[in-house]
mmCIF file of C-alpha atoms in Angstrom:
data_model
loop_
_atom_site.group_PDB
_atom_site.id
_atom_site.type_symbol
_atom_site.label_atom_id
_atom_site.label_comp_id
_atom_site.label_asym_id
_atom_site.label_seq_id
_atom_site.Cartn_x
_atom_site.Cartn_y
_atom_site.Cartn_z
ATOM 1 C CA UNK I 974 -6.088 1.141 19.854
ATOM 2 C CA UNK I 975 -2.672 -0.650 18.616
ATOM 3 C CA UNK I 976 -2.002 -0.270 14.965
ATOM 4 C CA UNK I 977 -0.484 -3.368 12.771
ATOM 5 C CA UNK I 978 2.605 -4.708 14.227
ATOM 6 C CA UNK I 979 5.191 -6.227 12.313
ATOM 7 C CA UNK I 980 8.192 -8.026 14.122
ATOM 8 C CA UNK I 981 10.791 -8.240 13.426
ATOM 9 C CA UNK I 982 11.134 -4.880 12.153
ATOM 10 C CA UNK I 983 14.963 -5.101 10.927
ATOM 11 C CA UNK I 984 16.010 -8.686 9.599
ATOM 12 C CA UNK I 985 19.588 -9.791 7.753
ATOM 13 C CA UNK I 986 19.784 -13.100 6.261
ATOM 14 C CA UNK I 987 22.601 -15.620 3.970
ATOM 15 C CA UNK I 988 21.403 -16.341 0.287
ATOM 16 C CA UNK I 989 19.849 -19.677 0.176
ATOM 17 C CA UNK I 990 18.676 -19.780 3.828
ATOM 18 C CA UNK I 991 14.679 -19.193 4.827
ATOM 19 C CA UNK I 992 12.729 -16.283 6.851
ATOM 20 C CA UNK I 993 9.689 -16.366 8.614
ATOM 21 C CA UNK I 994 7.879 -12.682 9.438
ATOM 22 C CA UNK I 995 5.286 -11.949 11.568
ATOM 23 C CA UNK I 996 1.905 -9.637 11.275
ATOM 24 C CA UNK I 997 -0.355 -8.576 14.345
ATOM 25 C CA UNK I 998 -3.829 -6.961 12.842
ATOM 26 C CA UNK I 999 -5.334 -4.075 14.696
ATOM 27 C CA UNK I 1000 -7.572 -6.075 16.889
ATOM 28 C CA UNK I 1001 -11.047 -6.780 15.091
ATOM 29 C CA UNK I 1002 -9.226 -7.250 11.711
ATOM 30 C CA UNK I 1003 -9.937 -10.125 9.709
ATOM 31 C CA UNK I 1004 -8.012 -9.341 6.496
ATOM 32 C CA UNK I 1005 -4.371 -9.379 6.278
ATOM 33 C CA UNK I 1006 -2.626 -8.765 3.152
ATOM 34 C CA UNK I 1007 1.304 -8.745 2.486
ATOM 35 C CA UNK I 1008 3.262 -6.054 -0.051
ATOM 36 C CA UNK I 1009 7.112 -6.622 -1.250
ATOM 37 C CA UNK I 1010 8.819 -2.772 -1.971
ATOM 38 C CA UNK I 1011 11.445 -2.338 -3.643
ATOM 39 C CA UNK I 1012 13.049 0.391 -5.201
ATOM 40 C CA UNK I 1013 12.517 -0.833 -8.651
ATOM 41 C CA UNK I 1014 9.354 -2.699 -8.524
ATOM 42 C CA UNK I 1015 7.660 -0.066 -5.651
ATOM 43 C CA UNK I 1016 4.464 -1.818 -4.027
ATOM 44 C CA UNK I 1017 3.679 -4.893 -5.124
ATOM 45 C CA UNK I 1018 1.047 -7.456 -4.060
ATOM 46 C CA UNK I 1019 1.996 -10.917 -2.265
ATOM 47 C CA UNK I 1020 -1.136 -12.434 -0.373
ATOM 48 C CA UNK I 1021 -4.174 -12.043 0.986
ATOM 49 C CA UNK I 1022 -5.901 -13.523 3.827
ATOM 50 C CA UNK I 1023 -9.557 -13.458 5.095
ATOM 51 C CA UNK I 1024 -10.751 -16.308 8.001
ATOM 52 C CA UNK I 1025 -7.727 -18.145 7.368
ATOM 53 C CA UNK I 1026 -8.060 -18.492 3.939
ATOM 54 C CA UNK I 1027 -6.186 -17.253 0.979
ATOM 55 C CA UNK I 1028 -8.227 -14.881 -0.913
ATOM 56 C CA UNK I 1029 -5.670 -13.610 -3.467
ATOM 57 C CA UNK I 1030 -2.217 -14.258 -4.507
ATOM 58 C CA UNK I 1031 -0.332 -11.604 -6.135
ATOM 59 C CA UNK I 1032 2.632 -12.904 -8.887
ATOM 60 C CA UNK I 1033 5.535 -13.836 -7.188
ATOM 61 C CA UNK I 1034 7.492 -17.569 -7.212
ATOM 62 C CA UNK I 1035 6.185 -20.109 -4.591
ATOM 63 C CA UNK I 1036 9.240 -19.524 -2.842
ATOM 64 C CA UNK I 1037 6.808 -16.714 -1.236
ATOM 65 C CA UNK I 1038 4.134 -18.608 1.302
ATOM 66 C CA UNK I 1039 1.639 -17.669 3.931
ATOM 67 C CA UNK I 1040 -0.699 -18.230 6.653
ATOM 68 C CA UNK I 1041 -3.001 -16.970 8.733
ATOM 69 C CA UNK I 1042 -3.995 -18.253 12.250
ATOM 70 C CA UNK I 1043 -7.424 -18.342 13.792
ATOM 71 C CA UNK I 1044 -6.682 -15.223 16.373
ATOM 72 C CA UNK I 1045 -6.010 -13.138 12.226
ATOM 73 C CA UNK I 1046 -2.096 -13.256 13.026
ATOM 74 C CA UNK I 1047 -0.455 -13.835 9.827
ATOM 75 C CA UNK I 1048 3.178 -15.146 8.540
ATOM 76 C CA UNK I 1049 4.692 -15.152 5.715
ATOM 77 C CA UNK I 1050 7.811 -17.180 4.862
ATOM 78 C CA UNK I 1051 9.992 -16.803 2.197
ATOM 79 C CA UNK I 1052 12.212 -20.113 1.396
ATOM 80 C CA UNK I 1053 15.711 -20.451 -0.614
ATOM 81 C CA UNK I 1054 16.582 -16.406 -0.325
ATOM 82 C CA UNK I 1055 17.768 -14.196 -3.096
ATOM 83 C CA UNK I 1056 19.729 -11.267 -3.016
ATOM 84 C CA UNK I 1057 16.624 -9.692 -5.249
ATOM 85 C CA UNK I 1058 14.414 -10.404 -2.000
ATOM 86 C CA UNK I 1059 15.877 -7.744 -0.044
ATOM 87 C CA UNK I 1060 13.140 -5.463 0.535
ATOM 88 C CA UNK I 1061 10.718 -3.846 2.939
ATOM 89 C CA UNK I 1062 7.921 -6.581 3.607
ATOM 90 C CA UNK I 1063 4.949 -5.167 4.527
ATOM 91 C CA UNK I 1064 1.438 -5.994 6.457
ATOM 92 C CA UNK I 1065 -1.853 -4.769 5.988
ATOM 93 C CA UNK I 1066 -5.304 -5.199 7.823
ATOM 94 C CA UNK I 1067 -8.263 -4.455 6.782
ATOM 95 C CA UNK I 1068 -11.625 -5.079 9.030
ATOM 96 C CA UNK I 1069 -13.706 -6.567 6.505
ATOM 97 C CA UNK I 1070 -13.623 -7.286 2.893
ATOM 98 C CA UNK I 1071 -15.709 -5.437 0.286
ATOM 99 C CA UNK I 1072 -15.938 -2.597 -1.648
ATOM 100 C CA UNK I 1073 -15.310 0.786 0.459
ATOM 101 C CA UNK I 1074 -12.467 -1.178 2.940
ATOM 102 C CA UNK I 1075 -9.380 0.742 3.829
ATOM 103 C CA UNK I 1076 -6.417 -0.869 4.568
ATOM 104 C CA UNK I 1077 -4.042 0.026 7.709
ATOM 105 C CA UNK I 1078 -0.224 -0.788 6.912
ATOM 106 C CA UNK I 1079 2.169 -1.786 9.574
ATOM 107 C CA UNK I 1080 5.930 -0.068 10.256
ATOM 108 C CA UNK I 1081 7.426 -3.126 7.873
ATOM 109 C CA UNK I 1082 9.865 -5.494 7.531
ATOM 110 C CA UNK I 1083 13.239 -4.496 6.160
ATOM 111 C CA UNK I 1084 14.876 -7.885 4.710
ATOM 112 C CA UNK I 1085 18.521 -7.813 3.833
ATOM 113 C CA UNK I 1086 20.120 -10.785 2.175
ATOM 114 C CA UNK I 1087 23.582 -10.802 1.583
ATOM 115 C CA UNK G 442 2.011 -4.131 -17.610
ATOM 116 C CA UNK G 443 1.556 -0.936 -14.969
ATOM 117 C CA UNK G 444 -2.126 -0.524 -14.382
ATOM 118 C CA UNK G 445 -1.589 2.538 -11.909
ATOM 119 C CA UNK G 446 0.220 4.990 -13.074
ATOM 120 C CA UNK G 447 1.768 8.691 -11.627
ATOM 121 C CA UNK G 448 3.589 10.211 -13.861
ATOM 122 C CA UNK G 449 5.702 12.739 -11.574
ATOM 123 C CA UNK G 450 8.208 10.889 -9.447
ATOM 124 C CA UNK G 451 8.767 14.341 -7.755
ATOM 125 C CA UNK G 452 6.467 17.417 -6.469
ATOM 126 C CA UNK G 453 7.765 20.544 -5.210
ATOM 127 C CA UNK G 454 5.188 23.445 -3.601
ATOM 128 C CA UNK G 455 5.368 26.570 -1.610
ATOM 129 C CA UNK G 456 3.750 26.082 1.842
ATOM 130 C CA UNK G 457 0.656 27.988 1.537
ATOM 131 C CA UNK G 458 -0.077 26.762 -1.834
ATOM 132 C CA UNK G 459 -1.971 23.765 -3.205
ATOM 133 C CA UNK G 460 -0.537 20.637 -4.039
ATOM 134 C CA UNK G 461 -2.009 18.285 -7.388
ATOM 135 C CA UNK G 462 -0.919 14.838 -6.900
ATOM 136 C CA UNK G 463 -1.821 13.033 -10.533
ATOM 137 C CA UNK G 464 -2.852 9.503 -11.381
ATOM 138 C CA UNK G 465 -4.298 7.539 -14.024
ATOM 139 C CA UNK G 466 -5.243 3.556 -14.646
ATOM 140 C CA UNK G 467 -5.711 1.662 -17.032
ATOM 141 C CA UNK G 468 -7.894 -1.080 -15.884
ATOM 142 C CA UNK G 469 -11.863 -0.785 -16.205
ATOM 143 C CA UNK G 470 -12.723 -2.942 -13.276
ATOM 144 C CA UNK G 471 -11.130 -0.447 -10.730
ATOM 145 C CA UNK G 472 -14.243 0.639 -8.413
ATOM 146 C CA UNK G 473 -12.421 2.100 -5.429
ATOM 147 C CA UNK G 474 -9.195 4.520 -5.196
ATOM 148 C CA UNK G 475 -7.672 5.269 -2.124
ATOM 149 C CA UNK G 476 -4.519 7.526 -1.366
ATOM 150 C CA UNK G 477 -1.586 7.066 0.823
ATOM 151 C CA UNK G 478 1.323 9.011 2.619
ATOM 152 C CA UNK G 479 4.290 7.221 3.366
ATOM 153 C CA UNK G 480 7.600 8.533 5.518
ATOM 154 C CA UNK G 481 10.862 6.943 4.871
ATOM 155 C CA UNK G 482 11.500 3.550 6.606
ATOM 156 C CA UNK G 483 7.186 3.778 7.900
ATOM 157 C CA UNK G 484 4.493 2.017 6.101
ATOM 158 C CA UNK G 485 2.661 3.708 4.101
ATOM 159 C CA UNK G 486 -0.549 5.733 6.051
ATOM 160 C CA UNK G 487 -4.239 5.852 4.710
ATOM 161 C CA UNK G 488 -5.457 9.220 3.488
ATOM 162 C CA UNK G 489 -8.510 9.534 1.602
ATOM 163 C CA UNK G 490 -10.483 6.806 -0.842
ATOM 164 C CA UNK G 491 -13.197 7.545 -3.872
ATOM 165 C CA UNK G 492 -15.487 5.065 -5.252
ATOM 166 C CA UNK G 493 -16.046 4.875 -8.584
ATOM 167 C CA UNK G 494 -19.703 5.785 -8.167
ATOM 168 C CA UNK G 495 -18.411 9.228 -6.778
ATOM 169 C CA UNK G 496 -16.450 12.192 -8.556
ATOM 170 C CA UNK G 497 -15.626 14.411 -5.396
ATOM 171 C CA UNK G 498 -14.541 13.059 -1.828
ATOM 172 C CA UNK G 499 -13.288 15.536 0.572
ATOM 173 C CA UNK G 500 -11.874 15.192 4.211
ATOM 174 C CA UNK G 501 -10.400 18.505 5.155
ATOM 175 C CA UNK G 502 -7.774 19.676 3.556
ATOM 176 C CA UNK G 503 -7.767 17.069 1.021
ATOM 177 C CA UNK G 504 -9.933 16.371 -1.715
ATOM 178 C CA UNK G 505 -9.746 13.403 -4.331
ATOM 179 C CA UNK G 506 -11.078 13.894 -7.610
ATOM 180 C CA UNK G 507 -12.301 10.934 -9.861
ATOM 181 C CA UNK G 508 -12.564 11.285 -14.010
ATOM 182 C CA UNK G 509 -13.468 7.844 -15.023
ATOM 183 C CA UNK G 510 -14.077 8.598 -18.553
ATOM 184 C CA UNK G 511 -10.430 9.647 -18.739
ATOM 185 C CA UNK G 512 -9.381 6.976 -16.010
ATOM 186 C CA UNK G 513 -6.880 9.815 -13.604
ATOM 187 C CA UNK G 514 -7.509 11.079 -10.400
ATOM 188 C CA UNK G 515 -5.883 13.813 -8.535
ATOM 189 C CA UNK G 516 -5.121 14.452 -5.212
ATOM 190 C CA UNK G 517 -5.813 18.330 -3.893
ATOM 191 C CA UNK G 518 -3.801 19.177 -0.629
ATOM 192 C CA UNK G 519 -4.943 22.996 0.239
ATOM 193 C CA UNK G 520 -3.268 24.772 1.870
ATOM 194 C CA UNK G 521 0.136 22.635 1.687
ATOM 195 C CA UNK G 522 1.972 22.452 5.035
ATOM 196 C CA UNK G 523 5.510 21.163 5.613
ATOM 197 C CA UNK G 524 4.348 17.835 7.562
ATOM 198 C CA UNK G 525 2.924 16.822 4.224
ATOM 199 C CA UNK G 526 6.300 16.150 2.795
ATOM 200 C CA UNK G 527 6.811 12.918 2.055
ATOM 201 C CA UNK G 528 5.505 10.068 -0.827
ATOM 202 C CA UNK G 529 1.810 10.053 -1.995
ATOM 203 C CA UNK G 530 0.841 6.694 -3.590
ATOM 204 C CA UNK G 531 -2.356 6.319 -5.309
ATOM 205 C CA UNK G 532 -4.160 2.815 -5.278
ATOM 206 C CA UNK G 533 -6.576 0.918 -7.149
ATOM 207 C CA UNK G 534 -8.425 -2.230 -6.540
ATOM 208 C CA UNK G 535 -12.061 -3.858 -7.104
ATOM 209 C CA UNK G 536 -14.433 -6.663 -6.341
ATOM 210 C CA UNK G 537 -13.587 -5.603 -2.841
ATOM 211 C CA UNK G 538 -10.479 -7.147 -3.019
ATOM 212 C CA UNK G 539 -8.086 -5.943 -0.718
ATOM 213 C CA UNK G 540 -5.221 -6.301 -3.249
ATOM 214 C CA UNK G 541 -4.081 -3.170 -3.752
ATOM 215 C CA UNK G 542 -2.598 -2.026 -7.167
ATOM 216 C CA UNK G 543 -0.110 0.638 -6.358
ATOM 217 C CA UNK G 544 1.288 3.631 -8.822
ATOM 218 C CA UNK G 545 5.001 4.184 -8.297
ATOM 219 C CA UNK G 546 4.616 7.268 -5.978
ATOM 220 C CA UNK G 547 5.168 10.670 -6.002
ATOM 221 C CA UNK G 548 7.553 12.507 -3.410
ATOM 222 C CA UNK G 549 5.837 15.782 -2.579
ATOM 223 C CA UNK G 550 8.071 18.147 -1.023
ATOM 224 C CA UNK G 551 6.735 21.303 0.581
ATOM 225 C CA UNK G 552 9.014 24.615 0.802
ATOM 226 C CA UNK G 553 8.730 27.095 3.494
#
């Protein structure tokens, strides 16, 4: 059974320009959440989706955005890019929501913005 | 305002031996804890979860211990093996969320 797959898995952008990064559940998933770490902050909380629809949104600017399609494929896009974005994005599914649900991580996104 | 919290950024163990991986929260409405490994440039790999109804969860060589009164749990790897080098990151969440609240991490480093 194929785990979460992130692509791309290595990704250097310009301050100021946008990224779009992709998130393939295991297959049955539903739930897809997104984490930003970084060496300061650790693991931190973006999104998180369920049937399409946000369920939670963890507190970063709306620069941060997401979506999830009807197959549970998610994106997330991050506009106007910081140096302080540079990070290792990562993807979660879970199968279900509720109490007792584990979440599988993907390999990750590394972002560098110069 | 960290609600998950470990303490020791850094572990070191014999092989052999057993490893105590510490955390504590802060926020009530945690109901479910769940621990994770995580290898340099990898995402981070499910090992064990506790609900808050529970005290004691145990799936081979690790158990997870739960002390709600004094909001920590711990993290028993017995015996330690050199494989299980790497960062341990508690998590907390509730309502069945699956936001995750992470703790900072602790590397555990196992010595032959």
């Amino acid at each position: 059974k194929a785990g979460v797959t992130q692509t791309p898995r290595y990704l250097i952008k310009t301050r100021g320009q946008q990224v779009t990064l992709s998130c393939s559940p295991i297959s049955g998933h539903r739930s897809v959440s997104w984490y930003q770490q970084t060496p300061g902050q650790g693991l931190q909380f973006l999104f998180e989706y369920f049937s399409e629809t946000q369920r939670n949104k963890g507190n970063f600017p709306g620069r941060f955005s997401g979506r999830q399609f009807s197959n549970s494929r998610s994106e997330m896009n991050v506009s106007t890019l910081e140096l302080g974005d540079s990070a290792l994005y990562l993807c979660a599914s879970s199968l279900k929501v509720g109490a007792g649900t584990e979440a599988f991580f993907g390999q990750g996104t590394r972002l560098t913005v110069v | 305002d960290q609600q998950v919290k470990q303490n020791s950024p850094s572990l070191s163990v014999q092989e052999g031996r057993i490893s105590i991986l510490n955390c504590d929260y802060t926020n009530s409405m945690f109901d479910y804890f769940l621990w994770y490994k995580k290898y340099p440039a990898e995402g981070p790999t499910f090992l064990i979860s506790i609900s808050s109804i529970k005290d004691k969860n145990e799936d081979g060589r690790f158990t997870v211990f739960l002390n709600k009164s004094a909001k920590h749990l711990s993290l028993h790897i017995v015996p330690s093996q050199p494989g299980d080098s790497a960062v341990y990151f508690c998590a907390a969440t509730y309502q069945g969320a699956q936001k995750l609240v992470f703790g900072q991490g602790t590397r555990l480093t196992i010595n032959p």
